PDB file of C-alpha atoms in Angstrom:
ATOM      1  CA  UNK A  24       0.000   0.000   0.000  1.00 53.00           C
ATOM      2  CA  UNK A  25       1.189   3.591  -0.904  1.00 52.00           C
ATOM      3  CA  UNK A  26       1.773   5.961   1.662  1.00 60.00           C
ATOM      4  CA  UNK A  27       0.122   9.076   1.465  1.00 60.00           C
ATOM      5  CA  UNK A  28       3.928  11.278   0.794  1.00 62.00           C
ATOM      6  CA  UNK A  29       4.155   8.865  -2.236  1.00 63.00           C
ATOM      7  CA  UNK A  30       0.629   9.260  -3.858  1.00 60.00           C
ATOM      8  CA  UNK A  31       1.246  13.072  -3.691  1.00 60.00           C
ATOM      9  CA  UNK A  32       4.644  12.537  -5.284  1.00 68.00           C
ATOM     10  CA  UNK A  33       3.208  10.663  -7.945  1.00 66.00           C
ATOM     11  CA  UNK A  34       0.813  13.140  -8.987  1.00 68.00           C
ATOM     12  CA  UNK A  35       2.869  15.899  -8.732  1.00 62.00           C
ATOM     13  CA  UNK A  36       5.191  14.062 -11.622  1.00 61.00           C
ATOM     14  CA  UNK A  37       2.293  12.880 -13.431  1.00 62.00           C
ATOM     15  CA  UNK A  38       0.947  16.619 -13.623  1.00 66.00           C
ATOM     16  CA  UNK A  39       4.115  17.728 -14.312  1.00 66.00           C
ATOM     17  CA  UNK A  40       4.689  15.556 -17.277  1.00 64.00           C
ATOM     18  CA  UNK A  41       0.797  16.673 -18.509  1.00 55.00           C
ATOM     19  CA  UNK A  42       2.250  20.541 -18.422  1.00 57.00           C
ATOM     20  CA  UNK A  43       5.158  19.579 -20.101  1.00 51.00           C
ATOM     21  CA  UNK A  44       3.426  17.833 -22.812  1.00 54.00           C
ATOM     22  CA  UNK A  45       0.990  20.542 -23.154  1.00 50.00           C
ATOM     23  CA  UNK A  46       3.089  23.289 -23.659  1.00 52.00           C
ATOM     24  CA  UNK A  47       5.402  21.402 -26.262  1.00 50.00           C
ATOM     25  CA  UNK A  48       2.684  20.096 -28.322  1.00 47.00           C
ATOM     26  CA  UNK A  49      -0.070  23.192 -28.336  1.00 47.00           C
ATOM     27  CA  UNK A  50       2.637  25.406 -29.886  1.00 50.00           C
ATOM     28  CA  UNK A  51       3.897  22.568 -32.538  1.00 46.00           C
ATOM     29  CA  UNK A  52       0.358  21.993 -33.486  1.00 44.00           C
ATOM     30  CA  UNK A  53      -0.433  25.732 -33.747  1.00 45.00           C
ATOM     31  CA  UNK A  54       2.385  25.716 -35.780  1.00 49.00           C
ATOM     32  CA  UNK A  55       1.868  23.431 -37.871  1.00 49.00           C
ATOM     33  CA  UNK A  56      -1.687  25.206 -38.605  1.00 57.00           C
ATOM     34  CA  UNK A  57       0.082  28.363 -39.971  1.00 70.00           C
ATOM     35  CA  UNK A  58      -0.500  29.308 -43.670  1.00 69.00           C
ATOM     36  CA  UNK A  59       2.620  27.754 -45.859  1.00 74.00           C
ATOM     37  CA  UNK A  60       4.002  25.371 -42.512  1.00 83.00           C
ATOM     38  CA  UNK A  61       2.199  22.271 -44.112  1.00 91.00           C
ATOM     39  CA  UNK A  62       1.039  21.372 -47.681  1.00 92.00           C
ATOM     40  CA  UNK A  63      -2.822  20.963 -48.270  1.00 95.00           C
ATOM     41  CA  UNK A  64      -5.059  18.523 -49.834  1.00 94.00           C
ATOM     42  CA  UNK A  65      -8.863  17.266 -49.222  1.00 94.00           C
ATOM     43  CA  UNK A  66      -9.483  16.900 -45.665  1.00 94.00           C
ATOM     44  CA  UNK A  67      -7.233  19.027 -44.046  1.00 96.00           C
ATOM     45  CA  UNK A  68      -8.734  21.340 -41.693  1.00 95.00           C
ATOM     46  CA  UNK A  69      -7.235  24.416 -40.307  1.00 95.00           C
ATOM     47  CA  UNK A  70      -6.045  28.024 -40.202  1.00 95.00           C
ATOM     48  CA  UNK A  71      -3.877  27.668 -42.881  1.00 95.00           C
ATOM     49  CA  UNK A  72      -6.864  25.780 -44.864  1.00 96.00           C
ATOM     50  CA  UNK A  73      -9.181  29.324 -44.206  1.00 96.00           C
ATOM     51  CA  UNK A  74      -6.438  31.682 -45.427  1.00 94.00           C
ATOM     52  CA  UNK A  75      -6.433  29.910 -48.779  1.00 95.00           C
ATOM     53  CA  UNK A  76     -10.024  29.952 -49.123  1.00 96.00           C
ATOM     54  CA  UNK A  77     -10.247  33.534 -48.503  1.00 94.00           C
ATOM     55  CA  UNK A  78      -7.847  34.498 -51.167  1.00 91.00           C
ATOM     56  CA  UNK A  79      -9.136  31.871 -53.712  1.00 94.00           C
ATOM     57  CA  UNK A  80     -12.845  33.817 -52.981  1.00 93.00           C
ATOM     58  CA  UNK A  81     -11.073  37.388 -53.205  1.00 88.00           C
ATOM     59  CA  UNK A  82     -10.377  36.424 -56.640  1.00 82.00           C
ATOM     60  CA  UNK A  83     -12.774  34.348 -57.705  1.00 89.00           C
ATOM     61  CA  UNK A  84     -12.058  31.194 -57.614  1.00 91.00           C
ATOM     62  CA  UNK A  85     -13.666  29.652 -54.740  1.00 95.00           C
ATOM     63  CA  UNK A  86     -17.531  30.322 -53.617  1.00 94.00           C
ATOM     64  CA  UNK A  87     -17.696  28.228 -50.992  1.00 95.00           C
ATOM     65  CA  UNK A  88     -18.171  28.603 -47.345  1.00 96.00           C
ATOM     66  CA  UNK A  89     -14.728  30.057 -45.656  1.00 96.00           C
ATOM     67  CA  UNK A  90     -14.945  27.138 -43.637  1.00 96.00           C
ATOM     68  CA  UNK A  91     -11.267  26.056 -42.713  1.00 96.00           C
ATOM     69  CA  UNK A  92     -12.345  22.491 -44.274  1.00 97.00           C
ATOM     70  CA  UNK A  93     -10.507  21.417 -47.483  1.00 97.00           C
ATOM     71  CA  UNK A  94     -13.690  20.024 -48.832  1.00 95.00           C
ATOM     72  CA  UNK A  95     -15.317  19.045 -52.474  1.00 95.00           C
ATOM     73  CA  UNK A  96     -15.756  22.363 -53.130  1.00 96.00           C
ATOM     74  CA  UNK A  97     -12.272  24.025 -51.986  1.00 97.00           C
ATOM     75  CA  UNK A  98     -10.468  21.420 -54.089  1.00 95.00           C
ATOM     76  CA  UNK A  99     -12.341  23.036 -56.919  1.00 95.00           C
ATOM     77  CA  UNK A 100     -11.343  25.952 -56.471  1.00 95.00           C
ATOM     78  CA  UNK A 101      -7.649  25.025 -56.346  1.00 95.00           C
ATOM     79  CA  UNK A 102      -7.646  23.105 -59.630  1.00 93.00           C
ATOM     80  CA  UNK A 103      -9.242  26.093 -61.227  1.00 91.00           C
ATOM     81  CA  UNK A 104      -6.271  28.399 -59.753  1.00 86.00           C
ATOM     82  CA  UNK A 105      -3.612  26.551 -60.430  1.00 84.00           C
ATOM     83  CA  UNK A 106      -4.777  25.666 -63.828  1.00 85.00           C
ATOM     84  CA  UNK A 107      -5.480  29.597 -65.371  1.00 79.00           C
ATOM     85  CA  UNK A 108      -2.332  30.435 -63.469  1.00 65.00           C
ATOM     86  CA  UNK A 109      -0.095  27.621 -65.270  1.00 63.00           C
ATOM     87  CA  UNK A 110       0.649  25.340 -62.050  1.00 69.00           C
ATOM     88  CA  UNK A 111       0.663  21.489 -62.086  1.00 78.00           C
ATOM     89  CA  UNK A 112      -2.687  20.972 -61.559  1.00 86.00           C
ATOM     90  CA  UNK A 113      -2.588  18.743 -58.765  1.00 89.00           C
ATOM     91  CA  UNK A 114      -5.282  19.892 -56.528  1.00 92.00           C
ATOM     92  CA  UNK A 115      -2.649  19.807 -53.508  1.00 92.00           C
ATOM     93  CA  UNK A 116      -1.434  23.556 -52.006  1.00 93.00           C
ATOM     94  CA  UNK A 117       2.542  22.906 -52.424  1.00 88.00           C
ATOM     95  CA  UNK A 118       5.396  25.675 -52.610  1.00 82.00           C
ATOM     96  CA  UNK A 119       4.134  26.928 -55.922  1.00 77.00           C
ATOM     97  CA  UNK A 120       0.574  27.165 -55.128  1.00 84.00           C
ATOM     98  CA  UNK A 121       1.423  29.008 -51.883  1.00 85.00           C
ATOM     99  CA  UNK A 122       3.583  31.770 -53.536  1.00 72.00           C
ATOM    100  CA  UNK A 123       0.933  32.575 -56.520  1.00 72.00           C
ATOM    101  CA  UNK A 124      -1.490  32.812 -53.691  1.00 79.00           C
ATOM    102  CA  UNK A 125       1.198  35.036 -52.285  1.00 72.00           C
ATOM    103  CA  UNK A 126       1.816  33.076 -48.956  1.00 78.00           C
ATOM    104  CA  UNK A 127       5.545  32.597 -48.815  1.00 64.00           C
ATOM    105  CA  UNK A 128       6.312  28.644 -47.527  1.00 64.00           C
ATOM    106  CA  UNK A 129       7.715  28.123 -44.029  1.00 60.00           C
ATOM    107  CA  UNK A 130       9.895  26.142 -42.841  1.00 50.00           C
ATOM    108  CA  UNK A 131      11.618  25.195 -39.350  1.00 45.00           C
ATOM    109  CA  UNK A 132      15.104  26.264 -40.484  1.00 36.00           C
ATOM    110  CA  UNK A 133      16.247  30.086 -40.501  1.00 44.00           C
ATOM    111  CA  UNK A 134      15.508  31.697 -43.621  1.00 44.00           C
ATOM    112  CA  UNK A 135      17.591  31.832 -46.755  1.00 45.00           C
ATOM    113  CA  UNK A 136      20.200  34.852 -46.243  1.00 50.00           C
ATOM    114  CA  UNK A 137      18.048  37.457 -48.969  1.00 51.00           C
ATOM    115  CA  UNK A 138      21.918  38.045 -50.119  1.00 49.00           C
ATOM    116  CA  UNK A 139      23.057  35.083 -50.411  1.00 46.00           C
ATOM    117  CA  UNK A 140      20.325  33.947 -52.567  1.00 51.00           C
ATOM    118  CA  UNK A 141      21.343  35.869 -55.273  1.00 55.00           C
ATOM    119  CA  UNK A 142      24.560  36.742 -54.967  1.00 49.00           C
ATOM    120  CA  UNK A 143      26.456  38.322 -57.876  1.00 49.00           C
ATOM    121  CA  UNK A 144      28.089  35.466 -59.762  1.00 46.00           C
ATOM    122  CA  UNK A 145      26.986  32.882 -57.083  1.00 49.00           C
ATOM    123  CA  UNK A 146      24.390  31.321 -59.452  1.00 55.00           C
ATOM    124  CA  UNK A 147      20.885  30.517 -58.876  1.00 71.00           C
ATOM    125  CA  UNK A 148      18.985  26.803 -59.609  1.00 81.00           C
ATOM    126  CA  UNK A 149      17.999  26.024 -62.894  1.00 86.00           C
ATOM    127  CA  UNK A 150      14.148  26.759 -62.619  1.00 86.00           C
ATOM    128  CA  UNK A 151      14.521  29.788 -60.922  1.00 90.00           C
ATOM    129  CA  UNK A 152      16.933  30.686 -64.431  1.00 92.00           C
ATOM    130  CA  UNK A 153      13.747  29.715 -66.314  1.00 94.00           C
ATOM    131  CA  UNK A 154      11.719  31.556 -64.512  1.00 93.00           C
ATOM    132  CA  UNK A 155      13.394  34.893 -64.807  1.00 96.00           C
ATOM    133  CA  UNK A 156      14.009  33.685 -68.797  1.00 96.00           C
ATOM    134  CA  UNK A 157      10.244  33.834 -68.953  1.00 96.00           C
ATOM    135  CA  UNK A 158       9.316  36.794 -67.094  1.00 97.00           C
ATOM    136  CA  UNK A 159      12.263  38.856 -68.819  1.00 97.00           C
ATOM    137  CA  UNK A 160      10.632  37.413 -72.433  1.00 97.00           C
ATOM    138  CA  UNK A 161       6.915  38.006 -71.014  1.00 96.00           C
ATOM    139  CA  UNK A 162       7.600  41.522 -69.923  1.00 96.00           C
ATOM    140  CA  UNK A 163      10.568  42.955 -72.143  1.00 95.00           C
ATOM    141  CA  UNK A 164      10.875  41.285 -75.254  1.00 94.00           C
ATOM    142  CA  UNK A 165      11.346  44.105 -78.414  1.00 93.00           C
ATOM    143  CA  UNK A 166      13.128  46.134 -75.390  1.00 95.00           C
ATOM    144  CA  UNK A 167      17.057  47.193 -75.536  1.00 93.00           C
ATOM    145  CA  UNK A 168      19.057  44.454 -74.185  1.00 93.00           C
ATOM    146  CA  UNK A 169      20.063  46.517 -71.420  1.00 93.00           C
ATOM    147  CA  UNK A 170      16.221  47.297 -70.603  1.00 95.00           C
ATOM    148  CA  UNK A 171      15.575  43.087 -70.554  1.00 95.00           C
ATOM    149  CA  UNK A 172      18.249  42.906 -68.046  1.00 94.00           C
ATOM    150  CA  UNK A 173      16.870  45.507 -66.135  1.00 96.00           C
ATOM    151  CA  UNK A 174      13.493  43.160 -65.692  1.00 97.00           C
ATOM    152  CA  UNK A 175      15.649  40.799 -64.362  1.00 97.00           C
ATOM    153  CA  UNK A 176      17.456  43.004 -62.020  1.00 96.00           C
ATOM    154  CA  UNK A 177      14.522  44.393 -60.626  1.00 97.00           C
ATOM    155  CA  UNK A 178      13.001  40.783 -59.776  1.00 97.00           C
ATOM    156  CA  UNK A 179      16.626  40.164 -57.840  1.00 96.00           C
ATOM    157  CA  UNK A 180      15.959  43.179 -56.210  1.00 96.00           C
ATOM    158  CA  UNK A 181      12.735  42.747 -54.957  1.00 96.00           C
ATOM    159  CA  UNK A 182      14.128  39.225 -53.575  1.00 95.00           C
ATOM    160  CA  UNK A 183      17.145  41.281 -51.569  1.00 94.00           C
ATOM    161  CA  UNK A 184      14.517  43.743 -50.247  1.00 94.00           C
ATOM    162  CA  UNK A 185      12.163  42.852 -47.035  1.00 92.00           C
ATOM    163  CA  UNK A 186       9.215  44.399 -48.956  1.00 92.00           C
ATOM    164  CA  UNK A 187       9.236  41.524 -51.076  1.00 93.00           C
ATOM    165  CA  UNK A 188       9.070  37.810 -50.879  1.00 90.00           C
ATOM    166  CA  UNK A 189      12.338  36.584 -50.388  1.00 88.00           C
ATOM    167  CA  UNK A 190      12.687  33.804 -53.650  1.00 91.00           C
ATOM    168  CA  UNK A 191      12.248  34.238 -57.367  1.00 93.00           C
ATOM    169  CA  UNK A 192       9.515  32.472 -57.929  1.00 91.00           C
ATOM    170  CA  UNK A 193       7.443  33.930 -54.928  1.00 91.00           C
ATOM    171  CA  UNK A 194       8.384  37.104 -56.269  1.00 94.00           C
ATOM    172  CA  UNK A 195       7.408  36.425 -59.774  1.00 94.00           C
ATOM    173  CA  UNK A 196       4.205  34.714 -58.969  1.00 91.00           C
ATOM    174  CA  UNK A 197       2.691  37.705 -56.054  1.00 90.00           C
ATOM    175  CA  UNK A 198      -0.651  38.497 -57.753  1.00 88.00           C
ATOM    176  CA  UNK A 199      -0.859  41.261 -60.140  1.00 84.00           C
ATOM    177  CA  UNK A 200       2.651  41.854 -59.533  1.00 90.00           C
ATOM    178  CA  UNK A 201       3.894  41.217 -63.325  1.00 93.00           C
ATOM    179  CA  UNK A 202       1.818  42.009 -66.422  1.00 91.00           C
ATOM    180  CA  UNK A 203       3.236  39.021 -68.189  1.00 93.00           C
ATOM    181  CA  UNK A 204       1.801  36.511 -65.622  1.00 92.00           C
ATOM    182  CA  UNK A 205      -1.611  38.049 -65.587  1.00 90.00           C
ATOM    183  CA  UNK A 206      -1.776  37.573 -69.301  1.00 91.00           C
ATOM    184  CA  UNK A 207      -0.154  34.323 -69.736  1.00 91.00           C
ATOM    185  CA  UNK A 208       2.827  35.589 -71.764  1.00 92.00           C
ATOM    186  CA  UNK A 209       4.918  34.541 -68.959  1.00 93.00           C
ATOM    187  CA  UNK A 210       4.721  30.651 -70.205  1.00 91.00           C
ATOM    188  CA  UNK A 211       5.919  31.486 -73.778  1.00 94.00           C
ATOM    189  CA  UNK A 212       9.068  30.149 -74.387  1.00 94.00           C
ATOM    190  CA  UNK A 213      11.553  32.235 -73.998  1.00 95.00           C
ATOM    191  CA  UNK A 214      14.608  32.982 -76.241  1.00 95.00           C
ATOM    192  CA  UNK A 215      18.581  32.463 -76.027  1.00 93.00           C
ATOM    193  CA  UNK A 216      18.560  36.715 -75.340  1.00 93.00           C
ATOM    194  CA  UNK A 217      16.006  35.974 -72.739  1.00 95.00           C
ATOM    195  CA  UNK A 218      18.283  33.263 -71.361  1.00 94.00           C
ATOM    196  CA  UNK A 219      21.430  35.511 -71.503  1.00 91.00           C
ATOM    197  CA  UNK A 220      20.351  38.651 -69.914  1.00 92.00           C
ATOM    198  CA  UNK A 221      18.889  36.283 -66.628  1.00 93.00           C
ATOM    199  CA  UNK A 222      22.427  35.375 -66.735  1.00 90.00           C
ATOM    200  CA  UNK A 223      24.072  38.507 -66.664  1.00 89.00           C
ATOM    201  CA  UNK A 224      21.529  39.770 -64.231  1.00 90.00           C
ATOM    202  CA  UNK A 225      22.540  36.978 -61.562  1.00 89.00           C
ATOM    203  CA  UNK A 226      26.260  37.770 -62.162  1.00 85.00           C
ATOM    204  CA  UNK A 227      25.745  41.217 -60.877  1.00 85.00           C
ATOM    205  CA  UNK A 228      25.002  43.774 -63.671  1.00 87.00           C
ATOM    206  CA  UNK A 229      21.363  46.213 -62.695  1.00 92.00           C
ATOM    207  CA  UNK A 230      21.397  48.659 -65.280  1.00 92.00           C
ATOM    208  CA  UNK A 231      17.743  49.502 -63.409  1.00 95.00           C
ATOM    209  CA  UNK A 232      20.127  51.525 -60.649  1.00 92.00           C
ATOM    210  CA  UNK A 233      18.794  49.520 -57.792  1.00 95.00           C
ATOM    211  CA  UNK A 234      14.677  49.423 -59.308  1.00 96.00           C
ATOM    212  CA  UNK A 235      12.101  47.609 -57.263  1.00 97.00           C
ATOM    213  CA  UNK A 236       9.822  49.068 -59.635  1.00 97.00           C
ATOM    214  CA  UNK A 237       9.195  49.755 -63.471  1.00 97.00           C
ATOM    215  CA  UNK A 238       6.081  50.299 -65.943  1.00 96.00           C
ATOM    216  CA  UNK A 239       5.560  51.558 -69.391  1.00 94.00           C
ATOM    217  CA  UNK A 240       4.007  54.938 -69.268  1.00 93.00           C
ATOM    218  CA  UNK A 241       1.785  54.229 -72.210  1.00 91.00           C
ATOM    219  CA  UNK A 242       0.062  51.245 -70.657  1.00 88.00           C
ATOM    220  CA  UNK A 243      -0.283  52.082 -67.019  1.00 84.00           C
ATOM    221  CA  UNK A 244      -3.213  51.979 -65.676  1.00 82.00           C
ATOM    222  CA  UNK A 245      -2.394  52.667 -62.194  1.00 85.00           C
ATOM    223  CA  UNK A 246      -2.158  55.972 -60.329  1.00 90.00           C
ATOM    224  CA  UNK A 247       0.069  54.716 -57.302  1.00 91.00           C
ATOM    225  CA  UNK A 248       2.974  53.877 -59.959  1.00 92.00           C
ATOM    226  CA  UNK A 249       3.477  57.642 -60.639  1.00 94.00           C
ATOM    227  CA  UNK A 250       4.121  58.432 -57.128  1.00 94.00           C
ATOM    228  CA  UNK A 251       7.277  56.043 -56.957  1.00 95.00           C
ATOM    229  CA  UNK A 252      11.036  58.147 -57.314  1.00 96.00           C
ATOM    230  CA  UNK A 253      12.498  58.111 -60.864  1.00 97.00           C
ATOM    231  CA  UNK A 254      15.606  56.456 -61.786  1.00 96.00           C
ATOM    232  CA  UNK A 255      16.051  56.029 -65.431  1.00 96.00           C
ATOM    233  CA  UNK A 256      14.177  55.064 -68.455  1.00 96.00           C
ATOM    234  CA  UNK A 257      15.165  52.471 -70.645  1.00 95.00           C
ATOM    235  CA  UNK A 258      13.298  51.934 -73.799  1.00 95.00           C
ATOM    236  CA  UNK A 259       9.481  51.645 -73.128  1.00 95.00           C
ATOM    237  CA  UNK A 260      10.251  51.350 -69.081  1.00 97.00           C
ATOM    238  CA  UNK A 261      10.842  53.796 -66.243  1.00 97.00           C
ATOM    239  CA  UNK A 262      12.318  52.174 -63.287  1.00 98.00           C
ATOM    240  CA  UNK A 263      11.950  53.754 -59.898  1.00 96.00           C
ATOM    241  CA  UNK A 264      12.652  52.917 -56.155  1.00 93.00           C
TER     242      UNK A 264
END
């Protein structure tokens, strides 16, 4: 038989280890309910599962309850995104899916040095080269050389600046951001010049003076872009901080 000193021991190591448990786990799985912690398919139910569904409705994509359920109806939605935005439609909310939707992907590690990432002459992988290839031939092709490698500058700008997201491709896919990927003349195929001037971008040249912003004067449509500080202009482009 116990004595009473024991019992009281006991539970006050068996409450301890409930405490312990409690406040290790509750955080993980709030964690792990963050938008862009987890990928998403059918059934999973969360936080992150509600943010998506809100930005699928705020652009029309999704008319469904914002429920936090990753039901019938959500997976609809997600087809019908990824397909008009040129993803693999796979009806699962990966990397890619999360940065066009504009939520940058988590992870438990510290987050890629913004320098590093694109540091002159460092390199870069070969999608995100094929990705600035087809944004530079989507947004600047007819333009001066030096004006296509000024596209390409800007978009390694935007990924050194904490405005921005901090990778190529969630850079290049934030909505509305680029003309070319509204329109679908970002999944041309782009050309050698396209290829060369992503190149000479990544090895350090910015003849865009620093840019985190350009448009052509004759299209724009938008007020705000006027209000930006000049830098240059470089065929049908000003660029501006």
């Amino acid at each position: 038989m116990l004595h009473k000193g024991n019992v009281v021991r006991t539970m006050a190591v068996v409450l301890t280890l409930v405490l312990v448990l409690v406040f290790t786990l509750v955080p993980l799985w709030a964690r792990a309910q963050e938008p862009g912690t987890r990928n998403l398919r059918q059934g999973d139910r969360g936080p992150d599962v509600t943010e998506v569904q809100r930005r699928l409705t705020r652009w029309g994509y999704y008319f469904g309850p914002i429920s936090g359920t990753f039901g019938a109806e959500t997976l609809r939605g997600v087809h019908l995104f990824q397909r008009r935005n040129g993803l693999p439609v796979t009806g699962i909310v990966g990397p890619l899916t999360f940065a066009a939707l504009g939520i940058p992907m988590r992870r438990d590690v510290p987050a890629p040095n913004r320098t590093a990432a694109v540091t002159p002459g460092g390199g870069v992988n070969p999608n995100d080269m094929h990705m600035l290839a087809r944004a530079i031939y989507g947004e600047a092709r007819g333009e001066p050389f030096e004006g296509q490698v000024a596209i390409a500058a800007v978009i390694l700008n935007r990924v050194r600046s904490q405005k921005f997201p901090n990778t190529i491709s969630s850079v290049i896919y934030q909505p509305l951001a680029f003309t070319a990927v509204a329109d679908g003349q970002f999944y041309l195929t782009p050309s050698s010049e396209a290829y060369r001037a992503a190149q000479l971008a990544i090895n350090g040249w910015d003849p865009s003076g620093g840019a985190l912003y350009y448009f052509n004067p004759r299209t724009a449509t938008s007020a705000w872009i006027w209000t930006r500080p000049y830098i240059k202009t470089i065929g049908q482009h000003r660029f501006l901080r």
